[in-house]
């Protein structure tokens, strides 16, 4: 995409300086489940349907302990690289691919989605846009989960190219023999996930 | 995986042959901090961190509005990243957000007082406001999700151990979609403050949790709305993870007597401003 700073300057040139200061984020807290949960929230793709895969992993804290009260959200393109503009992520109809899903960590810190492999958008390396929330995490954290296969596109990715091998590994999922994806998220410590801002 | 808690008895663990390297602690046991310091110490730590953030900002550092590394909020100690997030150019997917609309939500879901057969106890209130971008433009079709404690300060969540009564007529979760003018409307009851074991005599100021998306995934925000004049503000580590007083003030709703409905409810107004690049930032020049 275009350079952020240039885009911001262009935006300011077109619309003037921002007039409203943003609201600050706060922790999702410990008791979000009854407020943010809804049926089939982690079923971005219909389970077991052709093309549907499982994306799963564990969220860890800085001591290597699983985080049981985390929430992970993913947002990704469809397999053909199209970005869904379809409504209905919060009330699934079991066939529309909306691209968005939400998963609450289990008591073992495990999150899981039924989804599809995102296709390349604009010829770029495909990834899931990811946001992590948790009790004890004062604000949201953005990251990405890249598909492991397309080495050429991965090599051309500006974010990945700016990272060390260890850091890069925290952003690329592992493909299982069944065709699913596994990917752990580490909020702190050795192998800390690379988080991003815009 | 569902959003209900499975097997709270733990029986499943005994029948499982899988041995975890590090067994997960019972989540409710994690809610109390390890050291349980007095409020005085927590307040002191908050002051030091705010001063340090102000110094860093004055020295030219980019300091986030909400501090991730904020030890007075004890459960953040092992849960905040130690490295600064990398500044990246957003890719296209990040410049769009999931689309929501009327089909996602029933209109009645914005009234938290109508979810049971009887009326909930407490002070009936309405909360209304606009969802705006940084240029004050209203954002229509925005999903707004809220959740809160009841009037006694008790959450319906099964892990909430606060010995205050549950209200059989109040769940405390609602959601709506903003209208063409970017406005949302909720009817609910005023939540009570609640204790939370971060330190000795730790009480959260009354608040309502809010979750919104914005027009790009970069703009996603989860935050909390507070009520004016709460004496707990300076004491609360979570409210004070926001380092700047003006930013903290912006999370406090305004009492608006014109929104108060005679013989019925007290009215509060609260606007939310989302931030971050969206697709319009990247439109090629002259393409309108
Ligand atoms: Fe809360």
GROMACS .gro file of C-alpha atoms and ligand atoms in nm:
model
  487
    1UNK     CA    1   0.000   0.000   0.000
    2UNK     CA    2   0.103   0.363  -0.019
    3UNK     CA    3   0.333   0.508   0.242
    4UNK     CA    4   0.143   0.591   0.562
    5UNK     CA    5   0.310   0.925   0.624
    6UNK     CA    6   0.242   1.041   0.271
    7UNK     CA    7  -0.115   0.921   0.296
    8UNK     CA    8  -0.158   1.105   0.624
    9UNK     CA    9  -0.016   1.427   0.479
   10UNK     CA   10  -0.239   1.392   0.173
   11UNK     CA   11  -0.537   1.328   0.396
   12UNK     CA   12  -0.457   1.633   0.607
   13UNK     CA   13  -0.404   1.841   0.294
   14UNK     CA   14  -0.747   1.734   0.167
   15UNK     CA   15  -0.947   1.745   0.489
   16UNK     CA   16  -0.739   1.975   0.712
   17UNK     CA   17  -0.584   1.885   1.046
   18UNK     CA   18  -0.783   1.631   1.251
   19UNK     CA   19  -1.038   1.816   1.459
   20UNK     CA   20  -1.127   1.538   1.702
   21UNK     CA   21  -0.887   1.358   1.932
   22UNK     CA   22  -0.935   0.980   1.933
   23UNK     CA   23  -1.093   0.799   2.226
   24UNK     CA   24  -0.831   0.599   2.416
   25UNK     CA   25  -0.861   0.221   2.438
   26UNK     CA   26  -0.907   0.027   2.760
   27UNK     CA   27  -0.869  -0.337   2.860
   28UNK     CA   28  -1.148  -0.574   2.761
   29UNK     CA   29  -1.144  -0.685   3.127
   30UNK     CA   30  -1.218  -1.028   3.271
   31UNK     CA   31  -1.592  -1.050   3.209
   32UNK     CA   32  -1.632  -0.980   2.837
   33UNK     CA   33  -1.771  -1.320   2.738
   34UNK     CA   34  -2.138  -1.246   2.801
   35UNK     CA   35  -2.109  -0.911   2.625
   36UNK     CA   36  -1.911  -1.005   2.316
   37UNK     CA   37  -2.000  -1.371   2.264
   38UNK     CA   38  -2.250  -1.483   2.002
   39UNK     CA   39  -2.333  -1.811   1.831
   40UNK     CA   40  -2.082  -1.933   1.569
   41UNK     CA   41  -1.862  -1.630   1.621
   42UNK     CA   42  -1.550  -1.832   1.533
   43UNK     CA   43  -1.709  -1.983   1.219
   44UNK     CA   44  -1.582  -1.745   0.952
   45UNK     CA   45  -1.609  -2.034   0.709
   46UNK     CA   46  -1.874  -2.302   0.753
   47UNK     CA   47  -1.710  -2.593   0.942
   48UNK     CA   48  -1.599  -2.888   0.730
   49UNK     CA   49  -1.722  -2.721   0.410
   50UNK     CA   50  -1.486  -2.754   0.111
   51UNK     CA   51  -1.214  -2.492   0.146
   52UNK     CA   52  -1.272  -2.447   0.519
   53UNK     CA   53  -0.969  -2.485   0.743
   54UNK     CA   54  -0.900  -2.462   1.115
   55UNK     CA   55  -0.675  -2.181   1.235
   56UNK     CA   56  -0.584  -2.240   1.598
   57UNK     CA   57  -0.321  -2.183   1.862
   58UNK     CA   58  -0.254  -2.078   2.219
   59UNK     CA   59  -0.217  -1.734   2.372
   60UNK     CA   60   0.073  -1.718   2.622
   61UNK     CA   61   0.190  -1.468   2.881
   62UNK     CA   62   0.547  -1.368   2.967
   63UNK     CA   63   0.591  -1.665   3.203
   64UNK     CA   64   0.488  -1.908   2.930
   65UNK     CA   65   0.151  -1.972   3.094
   66UNK     CA   66  -0.158  -1.989   2.874
   67UNK     CA   67  -0.395  -1.691   2.901
   68UNK     CA   68  -0.747  -1.816   2.963
   69UNK     CA   69  -0.920  -1.478   2.938
   70UNK     CA   70  -0.802  -1.356   2.599
   71UNK     CA   71  -1.004  -1.278   2.288
   72UNK     CA   72  -0.865  -1.310   1.936
   73UNK     CA   73  -1.027  -1.156   1.628
   74UNK     CA   74  -0.936  -1.225   1.267
   75UNK     CA   75  -1.028  -1.038   0.950
   76UNK     CA   76  -0.918  -1.172   0.615
   77UNK     CA   77  -0.985  -1.182   0.244
   78UNK     CA   78  -1.161  -1.473   0.078
   79UNK     CA   79  -0.959  -1.744  -0.100
   80UNK     CA   80  -0.969  -1.547  -0.424
   81UNK     CA   81  -0.828  -1.234  -0.258
   82UNK     CA   82  -1.160  -1.048  -0.253
   83UNK     CA   83  -1.244  -0.854   0.061
   84UNK     CA   84  -1.596  -0.938   0.171
   85UNK     CA   85  -1.832  -0.643   0.209
   86UNK     CA   86  -2.113  -0.877   0.314
   87UNK     CA   87  -2.293  -0.806   0.639
   88UNK     CA   88  -2.380  -1.078   0.884
   89UNK     CA   89  -2.064  -1.147   1.085
   90UNK     CA   90  -2.268  -1.117   1.400
   91UNK     CA   91  -2.554  -1.329   1.280
   92UNK     CA   92  -2.420  -1.612   1.069
   93UNK     CA   93  -2.628  -1.761   0.789
   94UNK     CA   94  -2.389  -2.056   0.746
   95UNK     CA   95  -2.299  -1.976   0.386
   96UNK     CA   96  -2.193  -1.611   0.352
   97UNK     CA   97  -1.820  -1.558   0.396
   98UNK     CA   98  -1.785  -1.226   0.581
   99UNK     CA   99  -1.413  -1.254   0.661
  100UNK     CA  100  -1.449  -1.169   1.031
  101UNK     CA  101  -1.437  -1.401   1.331
  102UNK     CA  102  -1.397  -1.385   1.707
  103UNK     CA  103  -1.265  -1.653   1.941
  104UNK     CA  104  -1.243  -1.661   2.320
  105UNK     CA  105  -0.947  -1.850   2.465
  106UNK     CA  106  -1.041  -2.163   2.657
  107UNK     CA  107  -0.916  -2.229   3.011
  108UNK     CA  108  -0.604  -2.367   2.838
  109UNK     CA  109  -0.551  -2.045   2.641
  110UNK     CA  110  -0.656  -2.209   2.315
  111UNK     CA  111  -0.826  -2.013   2.037
  112UNK     CA  112  -0.971  -2.155   1.720
  113UNK     CA  113  -1.141  -2.046   1.397
  114UNK     CA  114  -1.305  -2.219   1.106
  115UNK     CA  115  -1.208  -2.002   0.813
  116UNK     CA  116  -1.057  -2.006   0.463
  117UNK     CA  117  -0.704  -1.952   0.340
  118UNK     CA  118  -0.698  -1.586   0.240
  119UNK     CA  119  -0.589  -1.522  -0.117
  120UNK     CA  120  -0.333  -1.263  -0.216
  121UNK     CA  121  -0.474  -0.907  -0.220
  122UNK     CA  122  -0.304  -0.675  -0.474
  123UNK     CA  123  -0.048  -0.951  -0.534
  124UNK     CA  124   0.083  -0.923  -0.175
  125UNK     CA  125   0.164  -1.206   0.068
  126UNK     CA  126  -0.168  -1.326   0.212
  127UNK     CA  127  -0.230  -1.294   0.584
  128UNK     CA  128  -0.504  -1.270   0.844
  129UNK     CA  129  -0.526  -0.930   1.015
  130UNK     CA  130  -0.540  -1.014   1.386
  131UNK     CA  131  -0.628  -0.826   1.703
  132UNK     CA  132  -0.566  -0.964   2.052
  133UNK     CA  133  -0.750  -0.849   2.364
  134UNK     CA  134  -0.712  -0.984   2.718
  135UNK     CA  135  -0.771  -0.912   3.080
  136UNK     CA  136  -0.446  -0.751   3.195
  137UNK     CA  137  -0.376  -0.613   2.848
  138UNK     CA  138  -0.446  -0.238   2.877
  139UNK     CA  139  -0.531  -0.193   2.507
  140UNK     CA  140  -0.575  -0.395   2.187
  141UNK     CA  141  -0.274  -0.539   2.003
  142UNK     CA  142  -0.262  -0.569   1.625
  143UNK     CA  143  -0.060  -0.838   1.453
  144UNK     CA  144  -0.074  -1.052   1.137
  145UNK     CA  145  -0.077  -1.425   1.070
  146UNK     CA  146   0.078  -1.498   0.730
  147UNK     CA  147   0.023  -1.817   0.533
  148UNK     CA  148   0.349  -2.015   0.512
  149UNK     CA  149   0.348  -2.127   0.150
  150UNK     CA  150   0.416  -1.841  -0.089
  151UNK     CA  151   0.787  -1.784  -0.023
  152UNK     CA  152   0.833  -1.534  -0.301
  153UNK     CA  153   0.556  -1.309  -0.175
  154UNK     CA  154   0.668  -1.355   0.187
  155UNK     CA  155   1.017  -1.243   0.087
  156UNK     CA  156   0.871  -0.934  -0.078
  157UNK     CA  157   0.664  -0.835   0.225
  158UNK     CA  158   0.796  -0.506   0.373
  159UNK     CA  159   0.708  -0.593   0.734
  160UNK     CA  160   0.861  -0.941   0.722
  161UNK     CA  161   1.168  -0.810   0.544
  162UNK     CA  162   1.231  -0.567   0.830
  163UNK     CA  163   1.244  -0.845   1.092
  164UNK     CA  164   1.503  -1.089   1.223
  165UNK     CA  165   1.444  -1.460   1.152
  166UNK     CA  166   1.313  -1.516   1.506
  167UNK     CA  167   1.075  -1.221   1.483
  168UNK     CA  168   0.959  -1.325   1.138
  169UNK     CA  169   0.875  -1.671   1.271
  170UNK     CA  170   0.625  -1.518   1.515
  171UNK     CA  171   0.411  -1.398   1.224
  172UNK     CA  172   0.402  -1.703   0.996
  173UNK     CA  173   0.160  -1.988   1.065
  174UNK     CA  174   0.247  -2.359   1.045
  175UNK     CA  175   0.056  -2.581   0.804
  176UNK     CA  176  -0.050  -2.918   0.946
  177UNK     CA  177  -0.058  -3.234   0.731
  178UNK     CA  178  -0.439  -3.201   0.731
  179UNK     CA  179  -0.413  -2.858   0.569
  180UNK     CA  180  -0.501  -2.661   0.881
  181UNK     CA  181  -0.302  -2.375   1.035
  182UNK     CA  182  -0.155  -2.347   1.383
  183UNK     CA  183  -0.013  -2.031   1.529
  184UNK     CA  184   0.063  -1.934   1.889
  185UNK     CA  185   0.049  -1.578   2.016
  186UNK     CA  186   0.297  -1.469   2.285
  187UNK     CA  187   0.223  -1.137   2.451
  188UNK     CA  188   0.561  -1.119   2.620
  189UNK     CA  189   0.896  -1.289   2.665
  190UNK     CA  190   1.117  -1.499   2.447
  191UNK     CA  191   0.956  -1.543   2.106
  192UNK     CA  192   0.729  -1.248   2.181
  193UNK     CA  193   0.491  -1.199   1.889
  194UNK     CA  194   0.569  -0.901   1.671
  195UNK     CA  195   0.286  -0.652   1.716
  196UNK     CA  196   0.219  -0.365   1.481
  197UNK     CA  197   0.072  -0.015   1.472
  198UNK     CA  198  -0.030   0.200   1.179
  199UNK     CA  199  -1.529  -2.367   2.103
  200UNK     CA  200  -1.826  -2.180   2.236
  201UNK     CA  201  -1.847  -1.874   2.453
  202UNK     CA  202  -1.994  -2.057   2.745
  203UNK     CA  203  -1.749  -2.193   2.997
  204UNK     CA  204  -1.713  -2.565   2.953
  205UNK     CA  205  -1.678  -2.811   3.236
  206UNK     CA  206  -1.627  -2.582   3.534
  207UNK     CA  207  -1.598  -2.889   3.759
  208UNK     CA  208  -1.267  -2.981   3.601
  209UNK     CA  209  -1.366  -3.349   3.572
  210UNK     CA  210  -1.258  -3.353   3.211
  211UNK     CA  211  -0.898  -3.290   3.314
  212UNK     CA  212  -0.877  -3.619   3.504
  213UNK     CA  213  -1.001  -3.829   3.216
  214UNK     CA  214  -0.766  -3.668   2.966
  215UNK     CA  215  -0.449  -3.852   2.873
  216UNK     CA  216  -0.289  -3.533   2.749
  217UNK     CA  217  -0.032  -3.397   2.991
  218UNK     CA  218   0.016  -3.026   2.951
  219UNK     CA  219   0.368  -2.897   3.006
  220UNK     CA  220   0.231  -2.617   3.215
  221UNK     CA  221  -0.114  -2.671   3.353
  222UNK     CA  222  -0.344  -2.374   3.318
  223UNK     CA  223  -0.436  -2.210   3.646
  224UNK     CA  224  -0.803  -2.176   3.727
  225UNK     CA  225  -0.895  -1.837   3.578
  226UNK     CA  226  -1.074  -1.716   3.890
  227UNK     CA  227  -0.758  -1.776   4.095
  228UNK     CA  228  -0.574  -1.537   3.864
  229UNK     CA  229  -0.803  -1.248   3.945
  230UNK     CA  230  -0.627  -1.164   4.273
  231UNK     CA  231  -0.285  -1.003   4.249
  232UNK     CA  232   0.017  -1.175   4.403
  233UNK     CA  233   0.118  -0.897   4.640
  234UNK     CA  234  -0.208  -0.717   4.729
  235UNK     CA  235  -0.047  -0.379   4.811
  236UNK     CA  236  -0.240  -0.097   4.981
  237UNK     CA  237  -0.414   0.172   4.775
  238UNK     CA  238  -0.153   0.429   4.885
  239UNK     CA  239   0.122   0.234   4.708
  240UNK     CA  240  -0.084   0.186   4.392
  241UNK     CA  241  -0.169   0.557   4.378
  242UNK     CA  242   0.199   0.639   4.417
  243UNK     CA  243   0.296   0.401   4.136
  244UNK     CA  244   0.031   0.554   3.909
  245UNK     CA  245   0.170   0.904   3.973
  246UNK     CA  246   0.525   0.792   3.898
  247UNK     CA  247   0.427   0.627   3.570
  248UNK     CA  248   0.225   0.928   3.454
  249UNK     CA  249   0.520   1.156   3.532
  250UNK     CA  250   0.759   0.926   3.348
  251UNK     CA  251   0.531   0.912   3.042
  252UNK     CA  252   0.508   1.293   3.041
  253UNK     CA  253   0.890   1.315   3.057
  254UNK     CA  254   0.930   1.070   2.770
  255UNK     CA  255   0.680   1.261   2.560
  256UNK     CA  256   0.853   1.591   2.635
  257UNK     CA  257   1.179   1.430   2.524
  258UNK     CA  258   1.021   1.353   2.187
  259UNK     CA  259   0.930   0.985   2.236
  260UNK     CA  260   0.610   0.859   2.083
  261UNK     CA  261   0.412   0.740   2.382
  262UNK     CA  262   0.080   0.560   2.329
  263UNK     CA  263  -0.233   0.713   2.486
  264UNK     CA  264  -0.287   0.393   2.683
  265UNK     CA  265   0.024   0.257   2.855
  266UNK     CA  266   0.072  -0.116   2.805
  267UNK     CA  267   0.351  -0.148   3.062
  268UNK     CA  268   0.155  -0.038   3.367
  269UNK     CA  269   0.240  -0.235   3.681
  270UNK     CA  270  -0.024  -0.074   3.908
  271UNK     CA  271  -0.264  -0.285   3.700
  272UNK     CA  272  -0.107  -0.601   3.837
  273UNK     CA  273  -0.235  -0.852   3.583
  274UNK     CA  274  -0.066  -0.650   3.306
  275UNK     CA  275   0.281  -0.733   3.436
  276UNK     CA  276   0.313  -1.058   3.239
  277UNK     CA  277   0.074  -0.962   2.962
  278UNK     CA  278   0.222  -0.653   2.798
  279UNK     CA  279   0.471  -0.672   2.511
  280UNK     CA  280   0.822  -0.558   2.601
  281UNK     CA  281   0.897  -0.433   2.249
  282UNK     CA  282   0.732  -0.133   2.087
  283UNK     CA  283   0.485  -0.230   1.816
  284UNK     CA  284   0.633  -0.185   1.466
  285UNK     CA  285   0.501   0.103   1.262
  286UNK     CA  286   0.378  -0.049   0.935
  287UNK     CA  287   0.206   0.070   0.620
  288UNK     CA  288  -0.140  -0.085   0.637
  289UNK     CA  289  -0.221  -0.338   0.367
  290UNK     CA  290  -0.555  -0.323   0.189
  291UNK     CA  291  -0.734  -0.571   0.416
  292UNK     CA  292  -0.644  -0.358   0.717
  293UNK     CA  293  -0.799  -0.050   0.555
  294UNK     CA  294  -1.142  -0.210   0.549
  295UNK     CA  295  -1.349  -0.341   0.836
  296UNK     CA  296  -1.613  -0.610   0.858
  297UNK     CA  297  -1.951  -0.483   0.738
  298UNK     CA  298  -2.236  -0.482   0.986
  299UNK     CA  299  -2.595  -0.378   0.941
  300UNK     CA  300  -2.950  -0.412   1.064
  301UNK     CA  301  -2.948  -0.782   0.977
  302UNK     CA  302  -2.684  -0.844   1.245
  303UNK     CA  303  -2.883  -0.699   1.533
  304UNK     CA  304  -3.244  -0.689   1.649
  305UNK     CA  305  -3.365  -0.340   1.738
  306UNK     CA  306  -3.464  -0.453   2.088
  307UNK     CA  307  -3.103  -0.544   2.170
  308UNK     CA  308  -3.027  -0.179   2.245
  309UNK     CA  309  -3.261  -0.181   2.545
  310UNK     CA  310  -3.095  -0.372   2.829
  311UNK     CA  311  -3.399  -0.324   3.053
  312UNK     CA  312  -3.631  -0.529   2.831
  313UNK     CA  313  -3.448  -0.861   2.823
  314UNK     CA  314  -3.640  -1.030   3.104
  315UNK     CA  315  -3.996  -1.053   3.225
  316UNK     CA  316  -3.953  -0.787   3.495
  317UNK     CA  317  -3.784  -0.450   3.530
  318UNK     CA  318  -3.423  -0.449   3.650
  319UNK     CA  319  -3.339  -0.273   3.976
  320UNK     CA  320  -3.138   0.047   3.970
  321UNK     CA  321  -3.132   0.389   3.813
  322UNK     CA  322  -3.269   0.371   3.459
  323UNK     CA  323  -3.048   0.566   3.216
  324UNK     CA  324  -3.011   0.630   2.847
  325UNK     CA  325  -2.672   0.660   2.682
  326UNK     CA  326  -2.653   0.822   2.343
  327UNK     CA  327  -2.377   0.966   2.132
  328UNK     CA  328  -2.211   0.967   1.794
  329UNK     CA  329  -1.935   0.756   1.647
  330UNK     CA  330  -1.697   0.992   1.467
  331UNK     CA  331  -1.370   0.984   1.279
  332UNK     CA  332  -1.080   1.221   1.351
  333UNK     CA  333  -1.242   1.488   1.133
  334UNK     CA  334  -1.567   1.468   1.323
  335UNK     CA  335  -1.750   1.294   1.041
  336UNK     CA  336  -2.025   1.064   1.170
  337UNK     CA  337  -1.988   0.694   1.092
  338UNK     CA  338  -2.316   0.517   1.007
  339UNK     CA  339  -2.374   0.139   1.020
  340UNK     CA  340  -2.129   0.091   1.304
  341UNK     CA  341  -2.174  -0.207   1.533
  342UNK     CA  342  -2.162  -0.091   1.896
  343UNK     CA  343  -2.145  -0.366   2.159
  344UNK     CA  344  -2.171  -0.290   2.531
  345UNK     CA  345  -2.156  -0.490   2.853
  346UNK     CA  346  -2.169  -0.390   3.219
  347UNK     CA  347  -2.230  -0.487   3.581
  348UNK     CA  348  -2.574  -0.452   3.736
  349UNK     CA  349  -2.680  -0.175   3.975
  350UNK     CA  350  -2.516  -0.361   4.265
  351UNK     CA  351  -2.184  -0.390   4.084
  352UNK     CA  352  -2.218  -0.758   4.000
  353UNK     CA  353  -2.150  -0.913   3.658
  354UNK     CA  354  -2.355  -1.206   3.540
  355UNK     CA  355  -2.027  -1.379   3.445
  356UNK     CA  356  -1.990  -1.695   3.651
  357UNK     CA  357  -1.637  -1.605   3.755
  358UNK     CA  358  -1.746  -1.281   3.919
  359UNK     CA  359  -1.716  -1.365   4.287
  360UNK     CA  360  -1.833  -1.026   4.422
  361UNK     CA  361  -2.089  -1.106   4.694
  362UNK     CA  362  -2.346  -0.857   4.564
  363UNK     CA  363  -2.682  -0.977   4.438
  364UNK     CA  364  -2.748  -1.082   4.082
  365UNK     CA  365  -3.058  -0.925   3.931
  366UNK     CA  366  -3.282  -1.185   3.767
  367UNK     CA  367  -3.412  -0.909   3.540
  368UNK     CA  368  -3.074  -0.783   3.419
  369UNK     CA  369  -2.808  -0.946   3.203
  370UNK     CA  370  -2.607  -0.636   3.115
  371UNK     CA  371  -2.520  -0.693   2.748
  372UNK     CA  372  -2.654  -0.490   2.456
  373UNK     CA  373  -2.570  -0.398   2.099
  374UNK     CA  374  -2.687  -0.169   1.824
  375UNK     CA  375  -2.600  -0.025   1.484
  376UNK     CA  376  -2.540   0.350   1.439
  377UNK     CA  377  -2.792   0.537   1.225
  378UNK     CA  378  -2.725   0.762   0.924
  379UNK     CA  379  -2.606   1.038   1.156
  380UNK     CA  380  -2.361   0.803   1.330
  381UNK     CA  381  -2.576   0.801   1.644
  382UNK     CA  382  -2.633   0.514   1.884
  383UNK     CA  383  -2.892   0.486   2.162
  384UNK     CA  384  -2.896   0.253   2.461
  385UNK     CA  385  -3.139   0.220   2.749
  386UNK     CA  386  -2.994   0.047   3.054
  387UNK     CA  387  -2.944   0.094   3.428
  388UNK     CA  388  -2.650   0.268   3.587
  389UNK     CA  389  -2.389   0.005   3.682
  390UNK     CA  390  -2.246   0.001   4.034
  391UNK     CA  391  -1.877   0.020   4.124
  392UNK     CA  392  -1.724  -0.317   4.208
  393UNK     CA  393  -1.425  -0.459   4.399
  394UNK     CA  394  -1.164  -0.649   4.197
  395UNK     CA  395  -0.870  -0.773   4.411
  396UNK     CA  396  -0.596  -0.586   4.221
  397UNK     CA  397  -0.487  -0.447   4.558
  398UNK     CA  398  -0.636  -0.406   4.905
  399UNK     CA  399  -0.972  -0.226   4.880
  400UNK     CA  400  -0.954  -0.197   4.500
  401UNK     CA  401  -1.280  -0.072   4.346
  402UNK     CA  402  -1.350   0.001   3.981
  403UNK     CA  403  -1.536   0.326   3.911
  404UNK     CA  404  -1.878   0.255   3.757
  405UNK     CA  405  -1.834   0.196   3.385
  406UNK     CA  406  -1.985   0.048   3.072
  407UNK     CA  407  -1.758  -0.149   2.835
  408UNK     CA  408  -1.784  -0.043   2.469
  409UNK     CA  409  -1.659  -0.223   2.157
  410UNK     CA  410  -1.654  -0.068   1.807
  411UNK     CA  411  -1.494  -0.133   1.470
  412UNK     CA  412  -1.466   0.192   1.274
  413UNK     CA  413  -1.440   0.188   0.896
  414UNK     CA  414  -1.101   0.015   0.893
  415UNK     CA  415  -0.967  -0.272   1.104
  416UNK     CA  416  -0.693  -0.029   1.214
  417UNK     CA  417  -0.968   0.172   1.392
  418UNK     CA  418  -1.103  -0.113   1.607
  419UNK     CA  419  -1.150   0.003   1.965
  420UNK     CA  420  -1.253  -0.154   2.294
  421UNK     CA  421  -1.284   0.096   2.574
  422UNK     CA  422  -1.492   0.193   2.879
  423UNK     CA  423  -1.735   0.477   2.943
  424UNK     CA  424  -1.743   0.636   3.288
  425UNK     CA  425  -1.987   0.858   3.477
  426UNK     CA  426  -1.912   1.218   3.580
  427UNK     CA  427  -1.779   1.299   3.925
  428UNK     CA  428  -1.672   0.951   4.031
  429UNK     CA  429  -1.445   0.973   4.339
  430UNK     CA  430  -1.270   0.651   4.234
  431UNK     CA  431  -1.105   0.800   3.922
  432UNK     CA  432  -0.766   0.886   4.078
  433UNK     CA  433  -0.752   0.549   4.255
  434UNK     CA  434  -0.820   0.318   3.962
  435UNK     CA  435  -0.521   0.162   3.782
  436UNK     CA  436  -0.726   0.063   3.475
  437UNK     CA  437  -0.869   0.412   3.415
  438UNK     CA  438  -0.517   0.546   3.471
  439UNK     CA  439  -0.352   0.321   3.214
  440UNK     CA  440  -0.449   0.625   3.004
  441UNK     CA  441  -0.162   0.858   3.085
  442UNK     CA  442  -0.307   1.199   2.990
  443UNK     CA  443  -0.581   1.371   3.191
  444UNK     CA  444  -0.753   1.508   2.877
  445UNK     CA  445  -0.767   1.159   2.725
  446UNK     CA  446  -0.905   1.020   3.051
  447UNK     CA  447  -1.165   1.299   3.065
  448UNK     CA  448  -1.287   1.206   2.718
  449UNK     CA  449  -1.400   0.866   2.846
  450UNK     CA  450  -1.641   1.031   3.090
  451UNK     CA  451  -1.998   1.076   2.968
  452UNK     CA  452  -2.176   1.408   3.012
  453UNK     CA  453  -2.501   1.429   3.204
  454UNK     CA  454  -2.750   1.594   2.968
  455UNK     CA  455  -3.073   1.709   3.125
  456UNK     CA  456  -3.232   1.746   2.781
  457UNK     CA  457  -3.189   1.370   2.738
  458UNK     CA  458  -3.344   1.295   3.073
  459UNK     CA  459  -3.697   1.167   3.024
  460UNK     CA  460  -3.949   1.300   3.282
  461UNK     CA  461  -4.060   1.032   3.530
  462UNK     CA  462  -3.848   0.773   3.347
  463UNK     CA  463  -3.470   0.794   3.295
  464UNK     CA  464  -3.150   0.997   3.339
  465UNK     CA  465  -2.972   1.094   3.016
  466UNK     CA  466  -2.601   1.069   2.938
  467UNK     CA  467  -2.418   1.169   2.622
  468UNK     CA  468  -2.089   1.020   2.505
  469UNK     CA  469  -1.920   1.048   2.165
  470UNK     CA  470  -1.655   0.801   2.053
  471UNK     CA  471  -1.381   0.901   1.809
  472UNK     CA  472  -1.205   0.624   1.619
  473UNK     CA  473  -0.853   0.665   1.490
  474UNK     CA  474  -0.627   0.513   1.230
  475UNK     CA  475  -0.588   0.508   0.853
  476UNK     CA  476  -0.876   0.389   0.637
  477UNK     CA  477  -0.920   0.331   0.265
  478UNK     CA  478  -1.003   0.699   0.196
  479UNK     CA  479  -0.649   0.791   0.304
  480UNK     CA  480  -0.515   0.606   0.004
  481UNK     CA  481  -0.748   0.714  -0.275
  482UNK     CA  482  -0.536   0.819  -0.569
  483UNK     CA  483  -0.538   1.197  -0.606
  484UNK     CA  484  -0.825   1.327  -0.810
  485UNK     CA  485  -1.033   1.007  -0.785
  486UNK     CA  486  -1.366   1.125  -0.650
  487LIG    FE1  487  -1.593  -0.399   3.401
   0.00000   0.00000   0.00000
